[in-house]
Amino acid sequence: MTPATDNMSSADERRAALLGETGWRATMPPLLGPTQVPLAAPIAMLAIIAVGMALAAPNFFAVGNLRAIALDASLIMLLGIGMTAVITARGIDLSIGAILTLSSVAFAAALKDFGLPLWVSIFVGLTVGALCGLFNGLLITRLRMPDFIVTLSSELVFRGLALVYAGGGVFFGFPEVITFLGRGRVMGVPMPLIIALTLVVVAHCIFAYHRVGMRLHAVGGNPTAAKRLGISVTGYRVGVYVFMGIIAAIGGIILTGRLDAVVASGAVTILLNTVAAVIVGGTHLFGGRGSIIGTLLGAWLLATITNAVVMLGFEAFWQHVAAGAVILITIALYSRRNTRAEE
Amino acid sequence: MSVVLSGIAKSYGAVKAIEDIDLTVEAGEVVGVLGDNGAGKSTLMKILAGATAPDAGTIMVDGETYNFANSSAARDAGIAMLYQDLALCDDMSVVHNIFLGREITNRFGFLRYGAMRKRAQEIVNSFSVRPFDVRTPSGHLSGGQRQVSALARTTAFGSRYIILDEPTSALSPSARDEVLAIVRDLADQGIGIIMVSHDLGHVRKVCDRVAILHLGRMAGIRNMAETSQDEIISLIVQGHA
């Protein structure tokens, strides 16, 4: 082959040498993973709210209040991990609230109604979550049904099953281990936050630096190309729904611990908050580009807004208005950025 | 060292897409494949790339007979295909695109990004084009740079034969010249190139031989130095000179 420098100017040669740079910088993978995700918007929004609250309500930064924000953010953060994977793979799961509820009911039933040991009951809950995800994934990939329709329908099916079994009743009085997962603290840090952050770190490493994460981005970004390169697009798409189901089941167990109860009609608003956190965190709604760190920021931002509205003395209903406004502003910033990039 | 296609046929239902096609591509030569729409070029290339199984015929690569189950099997045999759409993930960097499906990892599956990046930059720098940073997302590259990225992927894993599907379409004139120069460079390295194109000018510029398909049959194979534009056009349009 003709050497690259044969017909180049000295400027090109210098550039070629620069591009072939060595040293630690050359070996560092992109921090956020295979795709560039814009995090400036959620970071800027968080900074603006922090400054505003520092002036308007200084006890916003009290440890107790920050702990409350962390507790609110942790469940969205946790569910956001699964949803980030699903959306990055060019899917959407509208059934997470129902999966969370059904797996919680299964866990509670195994423990309370069937008298199974705690760890077996947890396994039952996680298995039900995984099976719900598998159900969604198989319908979407094998029958080629739209994700939106499948998961919207399965939301009704899963929630219906939970209601049928529970019959409108409530399971309560769970073992201390479970309530510790939902309410406990380690050195003042809420357990749900510890669990969510641990999973965020693990998921980020897989998502950003592992072969699986790289292929997942490709499956969402260009499924035709991924298939041509020998990647099992169907396998990955089913896999993300199963993963989402397991994550929702983990969320269900944590929520059970937090409430010390399982209510089959609960977790209705969790879907919108989770999708909002993922999108505000920079994950592209139509797949191919996503970030777990972005989702963490998105979840934190939503929890912060909700808390700030209460701290400022507004009626609780204003939380929705404020959260919606911030989501719109963030998405508008992304759209503006994308439009500029296309131009 | 050659790829030999013998008696290749493929039908879709009652429609015969290609029939009794024989074609040999030697290492180090560029063979253009020409034909009107529906002549069977795409079907033939898909069969050679392992994307479609033939109904009849054999494929021999460097003396060994293959029956490709999929495109991975063809790649393992040393045949890579560069599709017209380039099959790039626009949000991912050139490094990630080049190694997609064949990542360099540690034993736990974590990417060895430094090694991937170094190799990707070496490959891109080795082409006779102005070098660009392989960390750039593919969607931010020019048409020529995207073509180079896709070509880099086909050459990164020691492919001995490369199928190029319309490699110069939708490129600026300077980018076209760059890509054609790369095609010639690759052939000079000993890689056999099969180039599907609608542009006779580009085929004449870079190909050693040309194979012309007409209504699913081989209308003729000519040495580029011994044929004329009129003869090629007659073979494309009428199936005979």
Coordinates of C-alpha atoms in Angstrom, one line a residue:
Chain A
M1 CA 0.0 0.0 0.0
T2 CA 1.2 3.5 -0.7
P3 CA 2.3 5.0 2.6
A4 CA 0.0 7.7 3.8
T5 CA 2.7 10.3 3.8
D6 CA 3.8 9.9 0.2
N7 CA 1.7 12.6 -1.2
M8 CA 1.1 14.7 1.8
S9 CA 2.1 18.1 3.0
S10 CA 4.3 18.5 6.1
A11 CA 1.1 19.7 7.9
D12 CA -0.6 16.4 7.1
E13 CA 2.5 14.5 8.3
R14 CA 2.4 16.4 11.6
R15 CA -1.3 15.7 11.9
A16 CA -0.8 12.0 11.1
A17 CA 1.9 11.8 13.8
L18 CA -0.5 13.5 16.2
L19 CA -3.3 11.1 15.5
G20 CA -1.0 8.2 16.1
E21 CA -0.2 9.6 19.6
T22 CA 0.7 7.2 22.3
G23 CA 0.6 7.3 26.1
W24 CA -2.1 7.1 28.6
R25 CA -4.5 9.5 26.7
A26 CA -4.4 7.3 23.7
T27 CA -5.5 4.2 25.7
M28 CA -8.3 5.9 27.6
P29 CA -11.8 4.8 26.4
P30 CA -14.4 7.5 26.1
L31 CA -15.7 8.1 29.6
L32 CA -19.4 7.8 28.7
G33 CA -19.0 4.9 26.3
P34 CA -19.1 4.3 22.6
T35 CA -21.4 7.2 21.8
Q36 CA -21.2 10.9 22.7
V37 CA -24.1 11.8 25.1
P38 CA -24.7 15.5 25.9
L39 CA -24.7 15.9 29.6
A40 CA -24.4 19.7 29.7
A41 CA -28.2 20.2 29.9
P42 CA -29.0 18.1 33.0
I43 CA -25.8 19.4 34.7
A44 CA -26.7 23.0 33.9
M45 CA -30.3 22.5 35.2
L46 CA -29.0 20.9 38.4
A47 CA -26.6 23.8 38.9
I48 CA -29.2 26.4 38.3
I49 CA -31.6 24.8 40.8
A50 CA -28.8 24.4 43.3
V51 CA -27.9 28.1 43.1
G52 CA -31.5 29.1 43.2
M53 CA -32.3 27.0 46.2
A54 CA -29.2 28.2 48.0
L55 CA -30.6 31.7 47.8
A56 CA -34.3 30.9 48.3
A57 CA -34.2 28.0 50.8
P58 CA -30.8 27.4 52.4
N59 CA -32.1 24.3 54.3
F60 CA -32.5 22.6 50.9
F61 CA -28.9 21.5 51.5
A62 CA -29.6 20.1 55.0
V63 CA -28.5 16.4 55.2
G64 CA -32.0 15.2 55.9
N65 CA -33.3 16.9 52.8
L66 CA -30.5 15.7 50.6
R67 CA -31.2 12.2 51.9
A68 CA -34.9 12.6 51.0
I69 CA -33.9 13.6 47.4
A70 CA -31.5 10.6 47.3
L71 CA -34.3 8.3 48.4
D72 CA -36.7 9.6 45.7
A73 CA -34.0 9.5 43.0
S74 CA -32.8 6.0 43.8
L75 CA -35.8 4.0 42.5
I76 CA -36.0 6.1 39.3
M77 CA -32.2 5.7 38.9
L78 CA -32.5 1.9 39.4
L79 CA -35.4 1.5 36.9
G80 CA -33.6 3.9 34.6
I81 CA -30.7 1.5 34.2
G82 CA -32.9 -1.0 32.5
M83 CA -34.8 1.6 30.6
T84 CA -31.6 3.1 29.3
A85 CA -30.6 -0.4 27.9
V86 CA -34.0 -0.9 26.3
I87 CA -34.2 2.6 24.7
T88 CA -30.6 2.4 23.5
A89 CA -31.5 -0.9 21.8
R90 CA -34.2 1.0 20.0
G91 CA -37.1 -0.2 22.2
I92 CA -39.4 1.1 24.9
D93 CA -41.0 -0.7 27.8
L94 CA -44.2 0.8 29.0
S95 CA -45.0 -2.1 31.3
I96 CA -42.3 -1.5 34.0
G97 CA -44.8 -0.4 36.6
A98 CA -46.9 -3.5 36.1
I99 CA -43.8 -5.8 36.1
L100 CA -42.7 -4.1 39.3
T101 CA -46.1 -4.7 40.9
L102 CA -46.6 -8.3 39.6
S103 CA -43.1 -9.4 40.7
S104 CA -43.7 -7.8 44.1
V105 CA -47.0 -9.6 44.4
A106 CA -45.3 -12.9 43.4
F107 CA -42.6 -12.3 46.0
A108 CA -45.1 -11.5 48.7
A109 CA -47.3 -14.4 47.7
A110 CA -44.4 -16.8 47.8
L111 CA -43.4 -15.5 51.2
K112 CA -46.7 -15.0 52.9
D113 CA -49.2 -17.4 51.1
F114 CA -46.9 -20.3 50.3
G115 CA -44.5 -19.9 53.3
L116 CA -41.4 -20.2 51.2
P117 CA -38.1 -19.1 52.6
L118 CA -37.2 -15.5 52.1
W119 CA -34.4 -16.0 49.6
V120 CA -36.5 -18.4 47.6
S121 CA -39.3 -15.8 47.6
I122 CA -36.9 -13.2 46.3
F123 CA -35.8 -15.6 43.6
V124 CA -39.5 -16.1 42.6
G125 CA -40.0 -12.3 42.4
L126 CA -36.9 -11.9 40.2
T127 CA -37.9 -14.8 38.0
V128 CA -41.4 -13.4 37.5
G129 CA -39.8 -10.1 36.5
A130 CA -37.5 -11.9 34.0
L131 CA -40.4 -13.9 32.5
C132 CA -42.4 -10.7 32.0
G133 CA -39.5 -9.2 30.2
L134 CA -39.1 -12.4 28.1
F135 CA -42.8 -12.3 27.2
N136 CA -42.4 -8.7 25.9
G137 CA -39.1 -9.5 24.1
L138 CA -40.4 -12.6 22.4
L139 CA -43.6 -10.9 21.2
I140 CA -41.6 -7.9 19.9
T141 CA -38.9 -9.9 18.1
R142 CA -40.7 -13.1 17.0
L143 CA -44.1 -11.7 16.0
R144 CA -42.5 -8.4 14.9
M145 CA -45.0 -6.4 16.9
P146 CA -44.3 -2.8 17.8
D147 CA -42.6 -2.3 21.2
F148 CA -45.1 0.4 22.1
I149 CA -48.2 -1.7 21.5
V150 CA -46.8 -4.9 23.1
T151 CA -45.6 -3.3 26.3
L152 CA -48.7 -1.1 26.5
S153 CA -50.9 -4.2 26.3
S154 CA -48.7 -6.2 28.7
E155 CA -48.9 -3.4 31.2
L156 CA -52.6 -4.2 31.4
V157 CA -52.1 -8.0 31.4
F158 CA -49.4 -7.9 34.2
R159 CA -51.3 -5.4 36.3
G160 CA -54.5 -7.3 35.8
L161 CA -52.8 -10.6 36.9
A162 CA -51.4 -8.8 40.0
L163 CA -54.9 -7.5 40.9
V164 CA -56.6 -10.8 40.2
Y165 CA -54.2 -12.6 42.6
A166 CA -54.2 -9.9 45.3
G167 CA -57.9 -9.3 44.9
G168 CA -57.5 -5.7 46.0
G169 CA -55.8 -6.8 49.2
V170 CA -52.5 -5.6 50.6
F171 CA -49.5 -7.7 51.7
F172 CA -47.7 -6.2 54.7
G173 CA -45.4 -7.0 57.6
F174 CA -42.2 -8.1 55.8
P175 CA -39.0 -9.4 57.4
E176 CA -36.5 -6.9 58.7
V177 CA -34.1 -7.7 55.9
I178 CA -36.6 -6.5 53.3
T179 CA -37.5 -3.3 55.2
F180 CA -33.8 -2.7 55.7
L181 CA -33.3 -2.8 51.9
G182 CA -36.0 -0.1 51.5
R183 CA -35.6 2.0 54.6
G184 CA -32.2 1.1 56.2
R185 CA -29.1 3.3 56.2
V186 CA -25.4 2.5 56.2
M187 CA -23.4 5.3 57.7
G188 CA -26.3 7.6 57.1
V189 CA -26.7 6.7 53.4
P190 CA -30.0 5.2 52.5
M191 CA -29.8 1.5 51.3
P192 CA -31.9 2.1 48.2
L193 CA -29.3 4.7 47.1
I194 CA -26.4 2.3 47.9
I195 CA -28.1 -0.5 45.8
A196 CA -28.9 1.9 42.9
L197 CA -25.5 3.5 42.8
T198 CA -23.8 0.0 43.0
L199 CA -25.9 -1.1 40.0
V200 CA -25.3 2.2 38.2
V201 CA -21.5 1.6 38.5
V202 CA -21.7 -2.0 37.3
A203 CA -24.2 -1.2 34.5
H204 CA -22.0 1.8 33.4
C205 CA -18.9 -0.4 33.1
I206 CA -20.8 -3.0 31.0
F207 CA -22.6 -0.3 29.0
A208 CA -19.6 1.8 28.3
Y209 CA -16.5 -0.4 28.4
H210 CA -17.7 -4.0 27.6
R211 CA -18.3 -5.8 24.3
V212 CA -22.0 -6.3 25.3
G213 CA -22.5 -2.5 25.8
M214 CA -20.8 -1.7 22.5
R215 CA -23.0 -4.1 20.6
L216 CA -26.1 -2.9 22.3
H217 CA -25.4 0.6 21.0
A218 CA -24.9 -0.8 17.5
V219 CA -28.2 -2.9 17.7
G220 CA -30.0 0.4 18.4
G221 CA -28.0 2.6 16.1
N222 CA -28.0 0.5 13.0
P223 CA -29.6 -2.9 13.4
T224 CA -29.0 -3.8 9.8
A225 CA -25.3 -3.2 10.1
A226 CA -25.1 -5.1 13.4
K227 CA -26.8 -8.1 11.8
R228 CA -24.5 -8.1 8.9
L229 CA -21.5 -8.1 11.3
G230 CA -22.8 -11.2 12.9
I231 CA -24.4 -9.7 16.0
S232 CA -27.5 -11.3 17.2
V233 CA -29.9 -8.4 17.0
T234 CA -32.9 -10.5 18.2
G235 CA -30.8 -11.9 21.1
Y236 CA -29.9 -8.4 22.3
R237 CA -33.4 -7.1 21.9
V238 CA -34.9 -10.0 23.9
G239 CA -32.0 -9.6 26.4
V240 CA -32.7 -6.0 27.2
Y241 CA -36.4 -6.7 28.0
V242 CA -35.4 -9.6 30.3
F243 CA -32.9 -7.3 31.9
M244 CA -35.5 -4.6 32.3
G245 CA -37.8 -7.2 33.9
I246 CA -35.2 -8.2 36.5
I247 CA -34.4 -4.6 37.3
A248 CA -38.1 -3.8 37.7
A249 CA -38.4 -6.8 40.1
I250 CA -35.4 -5.5 42.1
G251 CA -37.1 -2.2 42.2
G252 CA -40.3 -3.9 43.4
I253 CA -38.5 -5.6 46.3
I254 CA -36.9 -2.3 47.4
L255 CA -40.3 -0.5 47.2
T256 CA -41.8 -3.3 49.2
G257 CA -39.2 -2.7 51.9
R258 CA -39.7 1.0 51.8
L259 CA -43.5 0.7 52.2
D260 CA -43.4 -2.5 54.2
A261 CA -46.4 -3.4 52.0
V262 CA -47.3 -4.6 48.5
V263 CA -50.2 -2.9 46.8
A264 CA -51.3 -4.4 43.4
S265 CA -52.6 -1.0 42.2
G266 CA -49.4 0.9 43.0
A267 CA -46.4 2.1 41.0
V268 CA -48.5 3.8 38.4
T269 CA -46.5 7.0 37.9
I270 CA -43.1 5.3 37.9
L271 CA -43.1 4.8 34.2
L272 CA -43.2 8.4 33.2
N273 CA -40.6 9.5 35.7
T274 CA -38.2 6.7 34.5
V275 CA -38.6 7.5 30.8
A276 CA -38.2 11.2 31.6
A277 CA -35.0 10.6 33.6
V278 CA -33.5 8.5 30.8
I279 CA -34.4 11.1 28.1
V280 CA -33.3 14.1 30.2
G281 CA -30.1 12.2 30.8
G282 CA -29.3 12.4 27.1
T283 CA -30.3 8.9 25.9
H284 CA -31.7 9.1 22.4
L285 CA -35.4 8.2 22.3
F286 CA -34.9 6.4 19.0
G287 CA -31.9 4.3 20.0
G288 CA -28.2 4.0 19.3
R289 CA -27.1 6.5 21.9
G290 CA -27.3 6.2 25.6
S291 CA -25.6 6.8 28.9
I292 CA -26.2 5.3 32.4
I293 CA -24.4 8.3 33.9
G294 CA -26.8 10.6 32.1
T295 CA -29.7 8.6 33.5
L296 CA -28.3 9.0 37.0
L297 CA -28.2 12.8 36.4
G298 CA -31.7 12.7 35.0
A299 CA -33.1 10.9 37.9
W300 CA -31.4 13.2 40.3
L301 CA -32.7 16.2 38.5
L302 CA -36.3 15.0 38.6
A303 CA -36.1 14.2 42.3
T304 CA -34.4 17.6 43.0
I305 CA -37.2 19.5 41.2
T306 CA -39.9 17.7 43.0
N307 CA -38.2 18.4 46.3
A308 CA -37.5 22.0 45.5
V309 CA -41.1 22.7 44.7
V310 CA -42.1 21.5 48.2
M311 CA -39.3 23.4 49.8
L312 CA -40.4 26.6 48.2
G313 CA -43.9 26.1 49.7
F314 CA -45.8 25.5 46.6
E315 CA -48.7 23.0 46.5
A316 CA -47.6 19.5 45.7
F317 CA -49.4 19.6 42.4
W318 CA -46.9 22.1 41.1
Q319 CA -44.3 19.4 41.2
H320 CA -45.7 18.0 37.9
V321 CA -45.7 21.4 36.2
A322 CA -42.1 22.1 37.3
A323 CA -40.9 18.6 36.3
G324 CA -42.7 18.8 32.9
A325 CA -41.2 22.3 32.3
V326 CA -37.7 21.2 33.1
I327 CA -38.0 18.1 30.8
L328 CA -39.3 20.3 28.0
I329 CA -36.4 22.8 28.4
T330 CA -33.8 20.0 28.5
I331 CA -35.2 18.3 25.4
A332 CA -35.4 21.7 23.6
L333 CA -31.7 22.1 24.3
Y334 CA -31.0 18.7 22.9
S335 CA -33.1 19.4 19.8
R336 CA -31.3 22.6 19.3
R337 CA -27.9 20.9 19.6
N338 CA -29.0 18.1 17.2
T339 CA -30.3 20.6 14.6
R340 CA -27.0 22.5 14.8
A341 CA -25.0 19.3 14.3
E342 CA -27.1 18.4 11.3
E343 CA -26.6 21.8 9.8
Chain B
M1 CA -4.9 -17.6 -5.1
S2 CA -8.4 -16.9 -6.4
V3 CA -12.1 -17.0 -5.8
V4 CA -13.9 -19.2 -8.3
L5 CA -17.7 -19.2 -8.7
S6 CA -19.0 -22.0 -10.8
G7 CA -22.5 -22.6 -12.1
I8 CA -24.1 -20.3 -9.5
A9 CA -27.9 -20.1 -9.7
K10 CA -30.5 -18.5 -7.5
S11 CA -34.3 -18.2 -7.8
Y12 CA -36.8 -16.3 -5.8
G13 CA -40.0 -18.3 -6.2
A14 CA -40.6 -18.6 -10.0
V15 CA -38.2 -15.7 -10.7
K16 CA -34.7 -16.8 -11.7
A17 CA -32.5 -14.0 -10.3
I18 CA -29.2 -15.5 -11.7
E19 CA -28.5 -18.6 -13.6
D20 CA -25.3 -20.6 -14.4
I21 CA -22.8 -17.8 -13.4
D22 CA -19.1 -18.6 -13.7
L23 CA -16.6 -16.0 -12.5
T24 CA -13.0 -16.1 -11.3
V25 CA -11.3 -13.3 -9.4
E26 CA -7.6 -13.5 -8.9
A27 CA -5.8 -12.1 -5.9
G28 CA -4.5 -8.6 -6.7
E29 CA -6.9 -7.8 -9.5
V30 CA -9.9 -5.6 -9.6
V31 CA -12.9 -7.0 -11.4
G32 CA -15.9 -4.8 -12.2
V33 CA -19.4 -6.3 -12.2
L34 CA -21.7 -4.4 -14.4
G35 CA -25.3 -4.8 -15.5
D36 CA -28.6 -3.1 -15.7
N37 CA -31.1 -3.0 -12.8
G38 CA -32.4 -6.5 -12.2
A39 CA -29.4 -8.1 -14.0
G40 CA -28.5 -10.1 -10.8
K41 CA -25.5 -8.2 -9.6
S42 CA -26.7 -7.8 -6.0
T43 CA -27.8 -11.4 -5.8
L44 CA -24.4 -12.6 -7.0
M45 CA -22.6 -10.4 -4.5
K46 CA -24.9 -11.4 -1.6
I47 CA -24.1 -15.1 -2.4
L48 CA -20.4 -14.4 -2.5
A49 CA -20.6 -12.5 0.8
G50 CA -22.6 -15.3 2.5
A51 CA -25.7 -13.2 2.9
T52 CA -27.7 -15.5 0.6
A53 CA -27.3 -19.2 -0.1
P54 CA -27.2 -20.2 -3.8
D55 CA -29.6 -22.9 -5.1
A56 CA -26.9 -24.4 -7.2
G57 CA -23.2 -24.0 -7.9
T58 CA -19.9 -23.9 -5.9
I59 CA -17.7 -21.3 -4.4
M60 CA -14.0 -22.0 -4.1
V61 CA -11.7 -19.7 -2.2
D62 CA -8.0 -20.3 -2.6
G63 CA -8.6 -23.9 -3.7
E64 CA -11.1 -24.8 -0.9
T65 CA -14.8 -25.3 -1.5
Y66 CA -17.1 -23.4 0.8
N67 CA -20.8 -23.4 1.5
F68 CA -21.3 -20.2 3.4
A69 CA -24.0 -20.4 6.1
N70 CA -23.9 -16.7 6.8
S71 CA -21.7 -13.6 6.2
S72 CA -19.5 -14.5 9.2
A73 CA -18.6 -17.7 7.5
A74 CA -17.6 -15.8 4.4
R75 CA -15.6 -13.3 6.4
D76 CA -13.8 -16.2 8.1
A77 CA -13.0 -17.5 4.6
G78 CA -11.4 -14.1 3.8
I79 CA -14.3 -12.5 1.9
A80 CA -15.7 -9.2 3.1
M81 CA -18.4 -7.0 1.6
L82 CA -18.7 -3.2 1.7
Y83 CA -22.3 -2.4 1.3
Q84 CA -23.5 0.7 -0.5
D85 CA -25.0 2.1 2.7
L86 CA -21.6 1.4 4.4
A87 CA -23.3 -0.2 7.4
L88 CA -21.8 2.3 9.9
C89 CA -23.3 3.3 13.2
D90 CA -23.3 7.1 13.0
D91 CA -23.2 7.7 16.7
M92 CA -20.2 5.5 17.3
S93 CA -16.6 6.4 16.6
V94 CA -14.6 5.1 13.8
V95 CA -12.7 2.9 16.2
H96 CA -15.9 1.2 17.5
N97 CA -17.3 0.8 13.9
I98 CA -14.1 -0.8 12.6
F99 CA -14.0 -3.4 15.5
L100 CA -17.8 -3.9 15.8
G101 CA -18.4 -7.7 16.0
R102 CA -14.7 -8.4 16.3
E103 CA -13.8 -6.4 19.3
I104 CA -10.4 -6.7 21.0
T105 CA -11.2 -7.5 24.6
N106 CA -9.6 -9.0 27.7
R107 CA -10.7 -12.4 28.8
F108 CA -13.7 -10.9 30.6
G109 CA -15.0 -9.2 27.5
F110 CA -14.0 -5.7 28.4
L111 CA -12.8 -3.6 25.5
R112 CA -9.1 -3.1 25.1
Y113 CA -9.8 0.4 23.7
G114 CA -6.1 1.5 23.5
A115 CA -5.2 -1.4 21.3
M116 CA -8.3 -1.0 19.1
R117 CA -7.7 2.7 18.7
K118 CA -4.0 2.3 17.8
R119 CA -4.8 -0.4 15.2
A120 CA -7.7 1.6 13.8
Q121 CA -5.5 4.8 13.4
E122 CA -2.8 2.7 11.8
I123 CA -5.2 1.4 9.2
V124 CA -6.7 4.7 8.4
N125 CA -3.3 6.4 8.3
S126 CA -2.1 3.7 5.9
F127 CA -4.6 4.8 3.2
S128 CA -3.5 7.5 0.8
V129 CA -5.9 10.0 2.2
R130 CA -5.6 12.9 4.6
P131 CA -5.7 11.2 8.0
F132 CA -8.5 11.9 10.4
D133 CA -9.0 11.1 14.1
V134 CA -10.6 7.7 14.5
R135 CA -12.2 8.8 17.7
T136 CA -14.6 10.9 15.6
P137 CA -18.2 9.7 15.5
S138 CA -18.9 8.3 12.0
G139 CA -21.8 10.6 11.5
H140 CA -19.5 13.6 11.8
L141 CA -17.3 12.5 8.9
S142 CA -17.3 13.5 5.3
G143 CA -18.6 11.1 2.6
G144 CA -15.0 10.1 1.6
Q145 CA -14.0 9.6 5.3
R146 CA -17.0 7.4 5.9
Q147 CA -16.1 5.3 2.9
V148 CA -12.5 5.1 4.2
S149 CA -13.8 4.0 7.6
A150 CA -15.9 1.3 6.0
L151 CA -13.0 0.2 3.9
A152 CA -10.8 0.1 6.9
R153 CA -13.3 -2.3 8.6
T154 CA -13.1 -4.7 5.6
T155 CA -9.3 -4.7 5.6
A156 CA -8.7 -4.7 9.4
F157 CA -9.1 -8.5 9.7
G158 CA -7.0 -9.8 6.8
S159 CA -9.7 -10.1 4.2
R160 CA -8.2 -11.5 1.0
Y161 CA -11.2 -10.6 -1.2
I162 CA -13.3 -7.5 -0.9
I163 CA -16.7 -6.9 -2.6
L164 CA -17.5 -3.2 -3.1
D165 CA -21.1 -2.3 -3.8
E166 CA -21.2 1.1 -5.6
P167 CA -18.2 2.5 -3.6
T168 CA -18.2 5.9 -5.3
S169 CA -21.9 6.7 -5.3
A170 CA -22.9 9.9 -3.6
L171 CA -19.3 11.1 -3.2
S172 CA -17.7 14.4 -4.2
P173 CA -15.3 14.2 -7.2
S174 CA -12.2 14.5 -5.0
A175 CA -13.5 11.8 -2.6
R176 CA -14.3 9.5 -5.5
D177 CA -10.7 9.8 -6.7
E178 CA -9.5 9.1 -3.2
V179 CA -11.6 6.0 -2.9
L180 CA -10.6 4.7 -6.4
A181 CA -6.9 5.2 -5.4
I182 CA -7.5 3.2 -2.3
V183 CA -9.1 0.4 -4.3
R184 CA -6.1 0.3 -6.6
D185 CA -3.8 0.4 -3.5
L186 CA -5.6 -2.6 -2.0
A187 CA -5.3 -4.6 -5.3
D188 CA -1.6 -3.8 -5.4
Q189 CA -1.3 -5.3 -2.0
G190 CA -2.6 -8.6 -3.4
I191 CA -6.2 -8.2 -2.3
G192 CA -8.8 -9.3 -4.9
I193 CA -11.5 -6.7 -5.4
I194 CA -15.0 -7.2 -6.9
M195 CA -16.5 -3.8 -7.6
V196 CA -20.2 -3.4 -8.5
S197 CA -20.8 -0.1 -10.1
H198 CA -23.1 1.8 -12.4
D199 CA -20.3 4.3 -13.4
L200 CA -18.5 3.0 -16.4
G201 CA -15.9 5.7 -16.1
H202 CA -14.9 4.6 -12.6
V203 CA -14.8 1.0 -13.7
R204 CA -12.6 1.8 -16.6
K205 CA -10.3 3.8 -14.3
V206 CA -9.6 1.1 -11.8
C207 CA -10.7 -2.3 -13.0
D208 CA -8.5 -4.9 -14.7
R209 CA -11.4 -7.0 -16.0
V210 CA -15.1 -6.5 -16.2
A211 CA -17.9 -9.0 -15.9
I212 CA -21.2 -8.0 -17.4
L213 CA -24.5 -9.6 -16.3
H214 CA -27.7 -9.4 -18.4
L215 CA -31.1 -10.7 -17.2
G216 CA -29.4 -13.0 -14.7
R217 CA -26.9 -14.5 -17.0
M218 CA -23.2 -13.8 -17.7
A219 CA -23.2 -11.8 -20.9
G220 CA -19.4 -11.6 -21.1
I221 CA -16.1 -11.1 -19.3
R222 CA -13.6 -8.8 -20.9
N223 CA -10.1 -7.5 -20.2
M224 CA -10.4 -3.8 -19.7
A225 CA -7.4 -3.1 -22.0
E226 CA -9.0 -5.1 -24.8
T227 CA -12.5 -3.9 -24.8
S228 CA -14.3 -0.7 -25.8
Q229 CA -17.0 1.3 -24.1
D230 CA -19.4 0.5 -26.9
E231 CA -18.9 -3.2 -26.5
I232 CA -19.5 -3.0 -22.7
I233 CA -22.6 -0.9 -23.3
S234 CA -23.9 -3.4 -25.8
L235 CA -23.3 -6.3 -23.4
I236 CA -25.2 -4.4 -20.6
V237 CA -28.1 -3.4 -22.8
Q238 CA -28.5 -6.4 -25.2
G239 CA -26.6 -9.2 -23.6
H240 CA -24.3 -9.6 -26.6
A241 CA -21.7 -7.4 -28.4

